[in-house]
Amino acid sequence: LNEDAVRHCRERGFRAHCGTVSDAIAAGFVEPGSCPVVTAFHVLEHVEDPVGFVSSLVSLAGPSGRVFLSTPNS
């Protein structure tokens, strides 16, 4: 959700979307089940709806994909 970071990624030739996973799917940026591996490190504690966020990651991975999450260990 950081427009400056997305702009920097695009300037360096990366394909980047500014928005939620659900927004990216709705915009056709990425297809459900198209990512064999999905990672999210140190973000879960910052999202408004953690269960919905994890569900959206699982939808990206699809039935044979893998989702890896980590949170800070204080």
PDB file of C-alpha atoms in Angstrom:
ATOM      1  CA  LEU A   1       0.000   0.000   0.000  1.00  0.00           C
ATOM      2  CA  ASN A   2       3.072   2.204  -0.275  1.00  0.00           C
ATOM      3  CA  GLU A   3       2.817   4.084  -3.568  1.00  0.00           C
ATOM      4  CA  ASP A   4       6.420   5.331  -3.380  1.00  0.00           C
ATOM      5  CA  ALA A   5       7.756   1.807  -2.901  1.00  0.00           C
ATOM      6  CA  VAL A   6       5.644   0.537  -5.809  1.00  0.00           C
ATOM      7  CA  ARG A   7       6.897   3.375  -8.007  1.00  0.00           C
ATOM      8  CA  HIS A   8      10.512   2.534  -7.141  1.00  0.00           C
ATOM      9  CA  CYS A   9       9.896  -1.114  -7.992  1.00  0.00           C
ATOM     10  CA  ARG A  10       8.373  -0.180 -11.350  1.00  0.00           C
ATOM     11  CA  GLU A  11      11.292   2.157 -12.109  1.00  0.00           C
ATOM     12  CA  ARG A  12      13.610  -0.800 -11.601  1.00  0.00           C
ATOM     13  CA  GLY A  13      11.635  -2.965 -14.009  1.00  0.00           C
ATOM     14  CA  PHE A  14       9.599  -4.966 -11.510  1.00  0.00           C
ATOM     15  CA  ARG A  15       5.926  -5.625 -12.067  1.00  0.00           C
ATOM     16  CA  ALA A  16       4.271  -4.104  -8.991  1.00  0.00           C
ATOM     17  CA  HIS A  17       0.715  -3.404  -7.855  1.00  0.00           C
ATOM     18  CA  CYS A  18      -0.301  -0.887  -5.204  1.00  0.00           C
ATOM     19  CA  GLY A  19      -3.216  -2.297  -3.252  1.00  0.00           C
ATOM     20  CA  THR A  20      -4.416  -5.343  -1.404  1.00  0.00           C
ATOM     21  CA  VAL A  21      -4.160  -8.912  -2.661  1.00  0.00           C
ATOM     22  CA  SER A  22      -7.911  -8.873  -3.262  1.00  0.00           C
ATOM     23  CA  ASP A  23      -7.549  -5.651  -5.290  1.00  0.00           C
ATOM     24  CA  ALA A  24      -4.775  -7.206  -7.367  1.00  0.00           C
ATOM     25  CA  ILE A  25      -6.935 -10.248  -8.138  1.00  0.00           C
ATOM     26  CA  ALA A  26      -9.961  -8.079  -8.989  1.00  0.00           C
ATOM     27  CA  ALA A  27      -7.813  -5.902 -11.297  1.00  0.00           C
ATOM     28  CA  GLY A  28      -6.483  -8.956 -13.140  1.00  0.00           C
ATOM     29  CA  PHE A  29      -2.937  -8.210 -11.956  1.00  0.00           C
ATOM     30  CA  VAL A  30      -2.636 -11.758 -10.636  1.00  0.00           C
ATOM     31  CA  GLU A  31      -4.844 -14.846 -10.949  1.00  0.00           C
ATOM     32  CA  PRO A  32      -6.009 -16.966  -8.020  1.00  0.00           C
ATOM     33  CA  GLY A  33      -3.922 -20.125  -7.756  1.00  0.00           C
ATOM     34  CA  SER A  34      -1.149 -18.694  -9.942  1.00  0.00           C
ATOM     35  CA  CYS A  35       1.573 -18.431  -7.299  1.00  0.00           C
ATOM     36  CA  PRO A  36       3.204 -21.692  -6.213  1.00  0.00           C
ATOM     37  CA  VAL A  37       4.750 -19.921  -3.211  1.00  0.00           C
ATOM     38  CA  VAL A  38       3.385 -16.881  -1.333  1.00  0.00           C
ATOM     39  CA  THR A  39       5.307 -15.210   1.489  1.00  0.00           C
ATOM     40  CA  ALA A  40       4.436 -12.516   4.019  1.00  0.00           C
ATOM     41  CA  PHE A  41       7.036 -11.553   6.603  1.00  0.00           C
ATOM     42  CA  HIS A  42       6.294  -9.169   9.469  1.00  0.00           C
ATOM     43  CA  VAL A  43       2.993  -7.959   7.998  1.00  0.00           C
ATOM     44  CA  LEU A  44       0.285 -10.010   9.687  1.00  0.00           C
ATOM     45  CA  GLU A  45       0.408  -7.884  12.826  1.00  0.00           C
ATOM     46  CA  HIS A  46      -0.239  -4.745  10.728  1.00  0.00           C
ATOM     47  CA  VAL A  47      -3.337  -5.761   8.758  1.00  0.00           C
ATOM     48  CA  GLU A  48      -6.862  -4.890   9.813  1.00  0.00           C
ATOM     49  CA  ASP A  49      -8.305  -8.320   9.008  1.00  0.00           C
ATOM     50  CA  PRO A  50      -5.619 -11.004   9.545  1.00  0.00           C
ATOM     51  CA  VAL A  51      -7.935 -13.928   8.748  1.00  0.00           C
ATOM     52  CA  GLY A  52      -9.107 -12.287   5.514  1.00  0.00           C
ATOM     53  CA  PHE A  53      -5.498 -11.456   4.610  1.00  0.00           C
ATOM     54  CA  VAL A  54      -4.347 -15.048   5.088  1.00  0.00           C
ATOM     55  CA  SER A  55      -7.362 -16.273   3.109  1.00  0.00           C
ATOM     56  CA  SER A  56      -6.383 -14.017   0.206  1.00  0.00           C
ATOM     57  CA  LEU A  57      -2.820 -15.404   0.315  1.00  0.00           C
ATOM     58  CA  VAL A  58      -4.173 -18.950   0.284  1.00  0.00           C
ATOM     59  CA  SER A  59      -6.302 -18.075  -2.761  1.00  0.00           C
ATOM     60  CA  LEU A  60      -3.151 -16.925  -4.580  1.00  0.00           C
ATOM     61  CA  ALA A  61      -1.343 -20.150  -3.756  1.00  0.00           C
ATOM     62  CA  GLY A  62      -4.206 -22.403  -4.754  1.00  0.00           C
ATOM     63  CA  PRO A  63      -4.656 -25.999  -3.630  1.00  0.00           C
ATOM     64  CA  SER A  64      -1.105 -27.142  -4.453  1.00  0.00           C
ATOM     65  CA  GLY A  65       0.713 -23.938  -3.443  1.00  0.00           C
ATOM     66  CA  ARG A  66       2.411 -23.043  -0.192  1.00  0.00           C
ATOM     67  CA  VAL A  67       2.011 -19.994   2.061  1.00  0.00           C
ATOM     68  CA  PHE A  68       4.802 -18.985   4.433  1.00  0.00           C
ATOM     69  CA  LEU A  69       4.205 -16.388   7.174  1.00  0.00           C
ATOM     70  CA  SER A  70       6.343 -15.039   9.965  1.00  0.00           C
ATOM     71  CA  THR A  71       5.706 -12.509  12.683  1.00  0.00           C
ATOM     72  CA  PRO A  72       8.158 -10.737  14.984  1.00  0.00           C
ATOM     73  CA  ASN A  73       9.151 -12.664  18.071  1.00  0.00           C
ATOM     74  CA  SER A  74       9.396 -10.036  20.796  1.00  0.00           C
TER      75      SER A  74
END
